[in-house]
Coordinates of C-alpha atoms in Angstrom, one line a residue:
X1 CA -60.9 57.8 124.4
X2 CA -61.9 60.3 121.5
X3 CA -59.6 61.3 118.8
X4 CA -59.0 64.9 120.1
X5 CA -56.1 67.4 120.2
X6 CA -56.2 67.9 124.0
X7 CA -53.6 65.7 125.4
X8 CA -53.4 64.4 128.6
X9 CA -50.1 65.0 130.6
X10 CA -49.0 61.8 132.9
X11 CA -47.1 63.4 136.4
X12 CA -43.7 62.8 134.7
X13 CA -40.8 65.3 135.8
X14 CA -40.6 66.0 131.8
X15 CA -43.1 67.0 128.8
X16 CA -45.1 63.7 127.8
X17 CA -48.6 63.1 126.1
X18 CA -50.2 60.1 127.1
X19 CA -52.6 60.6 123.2
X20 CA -49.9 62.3 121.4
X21 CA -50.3 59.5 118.7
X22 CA -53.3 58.8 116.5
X23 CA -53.2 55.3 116.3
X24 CA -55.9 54.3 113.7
X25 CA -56.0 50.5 112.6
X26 CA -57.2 49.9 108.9
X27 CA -57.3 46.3 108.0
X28 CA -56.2 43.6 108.3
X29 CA -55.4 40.2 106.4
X30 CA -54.5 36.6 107.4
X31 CA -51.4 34.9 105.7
X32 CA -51.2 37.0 103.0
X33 CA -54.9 37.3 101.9
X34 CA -57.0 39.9 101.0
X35 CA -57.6 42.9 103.0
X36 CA -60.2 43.2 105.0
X37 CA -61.2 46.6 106.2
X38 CA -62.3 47.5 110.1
X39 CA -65.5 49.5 110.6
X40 CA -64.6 51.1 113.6
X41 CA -66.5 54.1 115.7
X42 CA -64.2 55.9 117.1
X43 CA -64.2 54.9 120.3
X44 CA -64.1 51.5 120.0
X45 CA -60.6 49.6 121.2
X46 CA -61.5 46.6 121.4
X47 CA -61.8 44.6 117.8
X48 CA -63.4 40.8 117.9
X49 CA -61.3 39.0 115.3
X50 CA -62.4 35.5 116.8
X51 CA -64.9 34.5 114.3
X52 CA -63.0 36.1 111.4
X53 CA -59.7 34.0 112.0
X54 CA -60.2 30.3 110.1
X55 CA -60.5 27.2 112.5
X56 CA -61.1 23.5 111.5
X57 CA -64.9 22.7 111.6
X58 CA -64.1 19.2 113.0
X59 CA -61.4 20.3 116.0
X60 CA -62.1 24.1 116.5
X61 CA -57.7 24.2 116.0
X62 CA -57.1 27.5 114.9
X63 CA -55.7 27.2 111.0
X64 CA -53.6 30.3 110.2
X65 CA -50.4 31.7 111.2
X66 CA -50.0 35.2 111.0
X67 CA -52.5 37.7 111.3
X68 CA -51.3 41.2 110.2
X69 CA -52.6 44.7 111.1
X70 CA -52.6 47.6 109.2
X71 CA -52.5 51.0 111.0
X72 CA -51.9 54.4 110.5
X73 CA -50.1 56.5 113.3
X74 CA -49.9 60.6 113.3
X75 CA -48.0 62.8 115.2
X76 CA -48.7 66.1 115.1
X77 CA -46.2 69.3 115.3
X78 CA -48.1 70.4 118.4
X79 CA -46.9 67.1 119.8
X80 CA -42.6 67.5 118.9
X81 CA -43.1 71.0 119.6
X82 CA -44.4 69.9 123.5
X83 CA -42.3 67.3 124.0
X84 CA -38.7 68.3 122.4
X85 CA -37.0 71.4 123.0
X86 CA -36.6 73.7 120.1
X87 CA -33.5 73.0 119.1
X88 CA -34.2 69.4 117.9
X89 CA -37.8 70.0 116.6
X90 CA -36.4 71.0 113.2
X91 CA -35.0 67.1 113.3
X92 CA -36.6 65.5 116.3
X93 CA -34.0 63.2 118.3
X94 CA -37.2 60.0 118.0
X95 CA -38.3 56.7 117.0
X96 CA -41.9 55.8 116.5
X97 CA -42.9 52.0 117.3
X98 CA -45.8 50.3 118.2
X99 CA -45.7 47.4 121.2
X100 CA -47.5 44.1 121.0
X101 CA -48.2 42.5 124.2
X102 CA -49.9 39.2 125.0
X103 CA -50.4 39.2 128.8
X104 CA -51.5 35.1 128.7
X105 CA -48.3 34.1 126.9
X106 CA -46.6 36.8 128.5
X107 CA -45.0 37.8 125.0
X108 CA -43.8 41.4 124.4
X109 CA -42.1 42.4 121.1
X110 CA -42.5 45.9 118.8
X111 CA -42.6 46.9 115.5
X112 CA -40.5 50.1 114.4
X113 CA -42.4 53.0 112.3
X114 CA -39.3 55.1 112.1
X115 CA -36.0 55.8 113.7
X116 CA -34.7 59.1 114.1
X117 CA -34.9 61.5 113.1
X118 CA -39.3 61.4 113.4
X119 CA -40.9 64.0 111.8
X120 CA -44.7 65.2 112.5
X121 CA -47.1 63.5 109.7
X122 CA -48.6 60.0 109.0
X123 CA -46.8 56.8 109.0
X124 CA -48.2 53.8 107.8
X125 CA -47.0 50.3 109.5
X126 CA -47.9 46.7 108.9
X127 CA -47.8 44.5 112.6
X128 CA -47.7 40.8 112.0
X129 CA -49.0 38.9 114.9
X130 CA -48.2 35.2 115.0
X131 CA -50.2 32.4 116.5
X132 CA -48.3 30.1 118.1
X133 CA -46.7 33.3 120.2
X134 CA -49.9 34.9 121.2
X135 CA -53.6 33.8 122.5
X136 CA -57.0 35.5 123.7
X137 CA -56.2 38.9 123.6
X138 CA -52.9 40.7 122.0
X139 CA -52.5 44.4 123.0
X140 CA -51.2 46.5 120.5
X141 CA -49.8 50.4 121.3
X142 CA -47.8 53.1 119.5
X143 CA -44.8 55.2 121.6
X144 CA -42.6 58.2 120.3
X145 CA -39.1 57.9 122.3
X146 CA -36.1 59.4 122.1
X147 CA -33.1 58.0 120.5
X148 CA -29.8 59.8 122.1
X149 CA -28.8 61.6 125.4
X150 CA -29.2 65.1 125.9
X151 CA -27.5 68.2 128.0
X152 CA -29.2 69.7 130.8
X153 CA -32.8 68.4 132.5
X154 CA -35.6 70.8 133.0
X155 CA -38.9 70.9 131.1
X156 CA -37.9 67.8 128.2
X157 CA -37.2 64.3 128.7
X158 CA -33.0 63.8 128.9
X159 CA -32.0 60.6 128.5
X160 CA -32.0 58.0 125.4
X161 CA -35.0 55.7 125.1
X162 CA -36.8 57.8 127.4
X163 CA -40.8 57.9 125.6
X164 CA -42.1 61.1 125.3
X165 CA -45.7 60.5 123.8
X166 CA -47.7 57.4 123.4
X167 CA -51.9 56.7 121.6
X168 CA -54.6 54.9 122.5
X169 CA -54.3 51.0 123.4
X170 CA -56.1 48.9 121.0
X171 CA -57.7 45.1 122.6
X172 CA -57.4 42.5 119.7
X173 CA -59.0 39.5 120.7
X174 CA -58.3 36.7 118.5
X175 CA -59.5 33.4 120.6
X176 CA -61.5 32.7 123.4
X177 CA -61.3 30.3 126.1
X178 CA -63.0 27.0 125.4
X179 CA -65.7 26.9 127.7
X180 CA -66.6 30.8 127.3
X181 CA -69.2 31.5 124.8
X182 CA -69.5 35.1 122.6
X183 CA -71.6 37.7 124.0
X184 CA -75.2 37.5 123.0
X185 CA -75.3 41.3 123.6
X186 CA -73.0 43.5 121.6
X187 CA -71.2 45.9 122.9
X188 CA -69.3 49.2 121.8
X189 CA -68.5 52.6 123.0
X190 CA -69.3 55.8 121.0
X191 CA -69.5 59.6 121.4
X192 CA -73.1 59.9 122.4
X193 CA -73.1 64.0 121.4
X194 CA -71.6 62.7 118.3
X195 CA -74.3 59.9 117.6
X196 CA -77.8 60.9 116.2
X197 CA -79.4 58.4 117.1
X198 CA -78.2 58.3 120.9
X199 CA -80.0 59.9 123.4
X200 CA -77.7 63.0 124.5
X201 CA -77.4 64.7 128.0
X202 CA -75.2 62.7 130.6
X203 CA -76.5 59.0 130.5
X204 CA -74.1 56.7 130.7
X205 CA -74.7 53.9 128.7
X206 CA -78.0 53.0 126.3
X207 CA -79.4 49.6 124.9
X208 CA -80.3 49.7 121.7
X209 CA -83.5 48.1 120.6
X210 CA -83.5 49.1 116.8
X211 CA -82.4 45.6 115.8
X212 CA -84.8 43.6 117.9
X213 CA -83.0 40.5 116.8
X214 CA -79.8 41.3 118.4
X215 CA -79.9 44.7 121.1
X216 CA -76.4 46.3 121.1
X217 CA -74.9 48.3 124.4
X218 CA -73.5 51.4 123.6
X219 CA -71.3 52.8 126.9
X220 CA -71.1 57.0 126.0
X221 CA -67.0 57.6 125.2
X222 CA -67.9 61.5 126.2
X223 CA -66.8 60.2 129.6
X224 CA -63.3 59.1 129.4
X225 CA -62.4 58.6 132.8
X226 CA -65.0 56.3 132.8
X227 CA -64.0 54.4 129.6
X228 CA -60.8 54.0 130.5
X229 CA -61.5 52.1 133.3
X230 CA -64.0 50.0 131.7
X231 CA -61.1 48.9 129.2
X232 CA -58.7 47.7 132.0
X233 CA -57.4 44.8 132.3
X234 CA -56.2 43.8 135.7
X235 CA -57.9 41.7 138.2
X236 CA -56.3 43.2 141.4
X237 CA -55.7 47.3 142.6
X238 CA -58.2 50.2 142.6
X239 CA -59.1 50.9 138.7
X240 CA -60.2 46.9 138.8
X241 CA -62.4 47.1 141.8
X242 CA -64.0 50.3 139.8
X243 CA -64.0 48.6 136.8
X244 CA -66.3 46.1 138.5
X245 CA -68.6 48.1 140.6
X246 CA -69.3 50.5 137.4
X247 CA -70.8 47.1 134.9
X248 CA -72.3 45.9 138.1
X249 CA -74.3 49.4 137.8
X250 CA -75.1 49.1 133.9
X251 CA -75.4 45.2 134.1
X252 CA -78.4 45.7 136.9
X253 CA -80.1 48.4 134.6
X254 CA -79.8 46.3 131.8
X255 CA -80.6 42.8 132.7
X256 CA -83.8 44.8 133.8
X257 CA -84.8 46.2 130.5
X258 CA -83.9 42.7 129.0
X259 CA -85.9 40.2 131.2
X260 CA -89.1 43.2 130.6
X261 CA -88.6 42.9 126.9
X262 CA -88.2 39.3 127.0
X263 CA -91.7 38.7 128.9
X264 CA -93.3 41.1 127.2
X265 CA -92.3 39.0 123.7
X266 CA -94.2 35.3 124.8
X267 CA -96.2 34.4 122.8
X268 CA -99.8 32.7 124.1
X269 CA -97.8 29.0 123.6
X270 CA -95.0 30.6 126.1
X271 CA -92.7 31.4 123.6
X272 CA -90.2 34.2 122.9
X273 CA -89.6 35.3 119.4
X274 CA -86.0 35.7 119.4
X275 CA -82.9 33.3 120.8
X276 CA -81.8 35.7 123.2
X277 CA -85.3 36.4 124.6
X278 CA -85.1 32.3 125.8
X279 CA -81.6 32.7 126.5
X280 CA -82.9 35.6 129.2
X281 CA -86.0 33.7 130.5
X282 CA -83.8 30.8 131.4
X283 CA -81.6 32.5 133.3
X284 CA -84.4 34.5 135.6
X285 CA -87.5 33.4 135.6
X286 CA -87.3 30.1 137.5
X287 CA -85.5 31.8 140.3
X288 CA -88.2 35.1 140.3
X289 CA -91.0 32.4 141.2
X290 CA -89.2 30.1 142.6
X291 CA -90.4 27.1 140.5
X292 CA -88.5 24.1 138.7
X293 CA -90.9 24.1 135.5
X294 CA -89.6 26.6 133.1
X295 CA -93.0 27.3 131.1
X296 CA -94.8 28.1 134.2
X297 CA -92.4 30.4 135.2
X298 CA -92.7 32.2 131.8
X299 CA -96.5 31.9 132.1
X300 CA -96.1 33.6 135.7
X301 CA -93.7 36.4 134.5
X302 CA -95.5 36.8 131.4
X303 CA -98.9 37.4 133.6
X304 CA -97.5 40.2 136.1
X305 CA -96.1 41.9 133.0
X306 CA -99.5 42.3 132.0
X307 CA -101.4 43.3 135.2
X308 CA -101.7 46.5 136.6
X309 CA -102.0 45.4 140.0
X310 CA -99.4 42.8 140.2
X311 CA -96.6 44.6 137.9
X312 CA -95.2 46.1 141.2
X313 CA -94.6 43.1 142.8
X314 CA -93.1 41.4 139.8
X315 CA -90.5 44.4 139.9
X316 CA -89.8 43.7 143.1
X317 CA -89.1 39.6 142.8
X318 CA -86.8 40.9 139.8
X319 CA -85.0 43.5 142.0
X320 CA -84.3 40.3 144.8
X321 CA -83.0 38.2 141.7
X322 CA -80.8 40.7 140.0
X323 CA -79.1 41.6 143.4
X324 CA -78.8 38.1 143.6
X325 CA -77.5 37.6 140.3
X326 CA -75.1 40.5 140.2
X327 CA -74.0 40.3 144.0
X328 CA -73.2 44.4 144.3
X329 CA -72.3 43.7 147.4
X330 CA -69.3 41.8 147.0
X331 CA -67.9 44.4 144.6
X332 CA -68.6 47.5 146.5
X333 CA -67.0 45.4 149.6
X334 CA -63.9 45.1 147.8
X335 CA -63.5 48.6 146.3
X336 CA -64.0 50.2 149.8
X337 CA -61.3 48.0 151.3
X338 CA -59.2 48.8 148.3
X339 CA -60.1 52.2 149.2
X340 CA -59.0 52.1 153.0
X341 CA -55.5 51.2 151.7
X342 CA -54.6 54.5 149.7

């Protein structure tokens, strides 16, 4: 979601913004040591700490115990002046928190930025995370709520504890399951329009070749509807079928420009120049040609790249694997029936 002043309204029978907050994290540091800045776009929410967190070399057991977050949260006047009537703006009736969640441990708790009264302006907070309470992802999110009961109902939230604005939820992933290896494609969302070196227009997402080493994803945060349902986390109900369906789309277009790139890179011994170039060959050519020898797969793939008259048909073997691969089907299925329900 991009940092903008036009708030989103949930269908509450009272005055709440859904981005009211600016939640911006800093840094962070582990037991007590240095800071270490993030360098986040800002669309990114999701923030990769697993290689940054200290683990023994000979066991992979994580070796630190509390990992703290610095963050700074705003509120502007806009925000208490849409969400409290005017008589309390002047001292607004609020507390400002932030939540931490661990779905896998099933552990909630929250830190408090201020009690009451809230004022618009910045807030610095410090939100200490410890390991043996959380693992793989902790989900961290700022809410303004009130502290006391009001007269009367009408446009403004009545009631104590009742939140009344909330910002953006921010992913921190801080361990991995053991059998799941990191991405060899990075990922990130960014304002395209924003971006120079992005292509503009519509597109949806665009894979980024600068580095040839490593490509890097970038999924365009100028459509938030989209985003946000690329960033949930269920595995059941309608935004998770979408969710699904929509990197079944980018996954096909781009396991298309990777496996072209990656043939296009042998060498005349059969060999890629880069890890992930192998990494992609393994994982398609065999089945494109239907062969158990991996190097004459390559060789094969490597060939139609080259040829005029057999390109076509080497499209066309890797359109049968990536359908294969990505099984659409099943996905699409599953949304429609989701669908049928509503």
């Amino acid at each position: 979601m991009t940092r903008s002043q036009h708030y989103r309204s949930r269908s509450l029978p009272f005055s709440y913004r859904e981005n009211g907050i600016q939640f911006d994290p800093i840094s962070y540091t582990i037991d007590g040591d240095d800071h270490t800045e993030f360098d986040l776009n800002p669309a990114r929410t999701e923030i990769d700490l697993t290689n940054a967190l200290p683990t023994d070399d000979d066991t992979a057991v994580a070796e630190w115990e509390t990992l703290t977050i610095t963050a700074d949260l705003h509120i502007s006047e806009e925000v208490i002046s849409a969400v409290f009537p005017s008589g309390e703006r002047d001292q607004p009736p609020a507390k400002l928190y932030v939540t931490i969640r661990c779905h896998e441990t099933i552990y909630r708790d929250r830190v408090l930025v201020t009690d009451a009264p809230t004022m618009p302006g910045t807030y610095e907070i410090s939100i200490p995370v410890k390991k043996d309470q959380v693992r793989g992802t902790v989900e961290l999110r700022p809410y303004l709520a009130r502290t006391r009961d009001r007269d009367g109902t009408g446009e403004y939230a009545s009631q104590q504890n009742f939140r009344v604005a909330s910002g953006t939820i921010y992913n921190i992933l801080i361990d991995r399951p053991e059998d799941e290896e990191p991405p060899s494609i990075d990922g990130e969302q960014v304002s395209f329009s924003q971006t120079p070196h992005l292509p503009g227009g519509e597109k949806l997402y665009y894979l980024d070749f600068r580095n040839e080493k490593r490509p890097k994803l970038w999924i365009n945060a100028d459509h938030p509807r989209i985003t946000e349902v690329l960033q949930s986390q269920g595995s059941v109900g309608a935004e998770a079928r979408m969710r699904d369906v929509i990197l079944d789309q980018i996954g096909y277009g781009v396991w298309q420009q990777l496996v072209v790139r990656a043939a296009a890179a042998v060498d005349d011994d059969g060999n890629p120049e880069h890890e992930w170039q192998q990494t992609v060959l393994e994982t398609f050519a065999r089945n494109m040609y239907d062969v158990d020898d991996l190097n004459e797969a390559i060789y094969r793939l490597r060939t139609d790249i080259e040829s005029p008259a057999s390109l076509p048909h080497m499209i066309q073997r890797l359109d049968e694997e990536l359908q294969e691969y990505l099984d659409p089907r099943e996905q699409l299925i599953k949304l429609m029936e989701e669908g049928l329900q509503i």
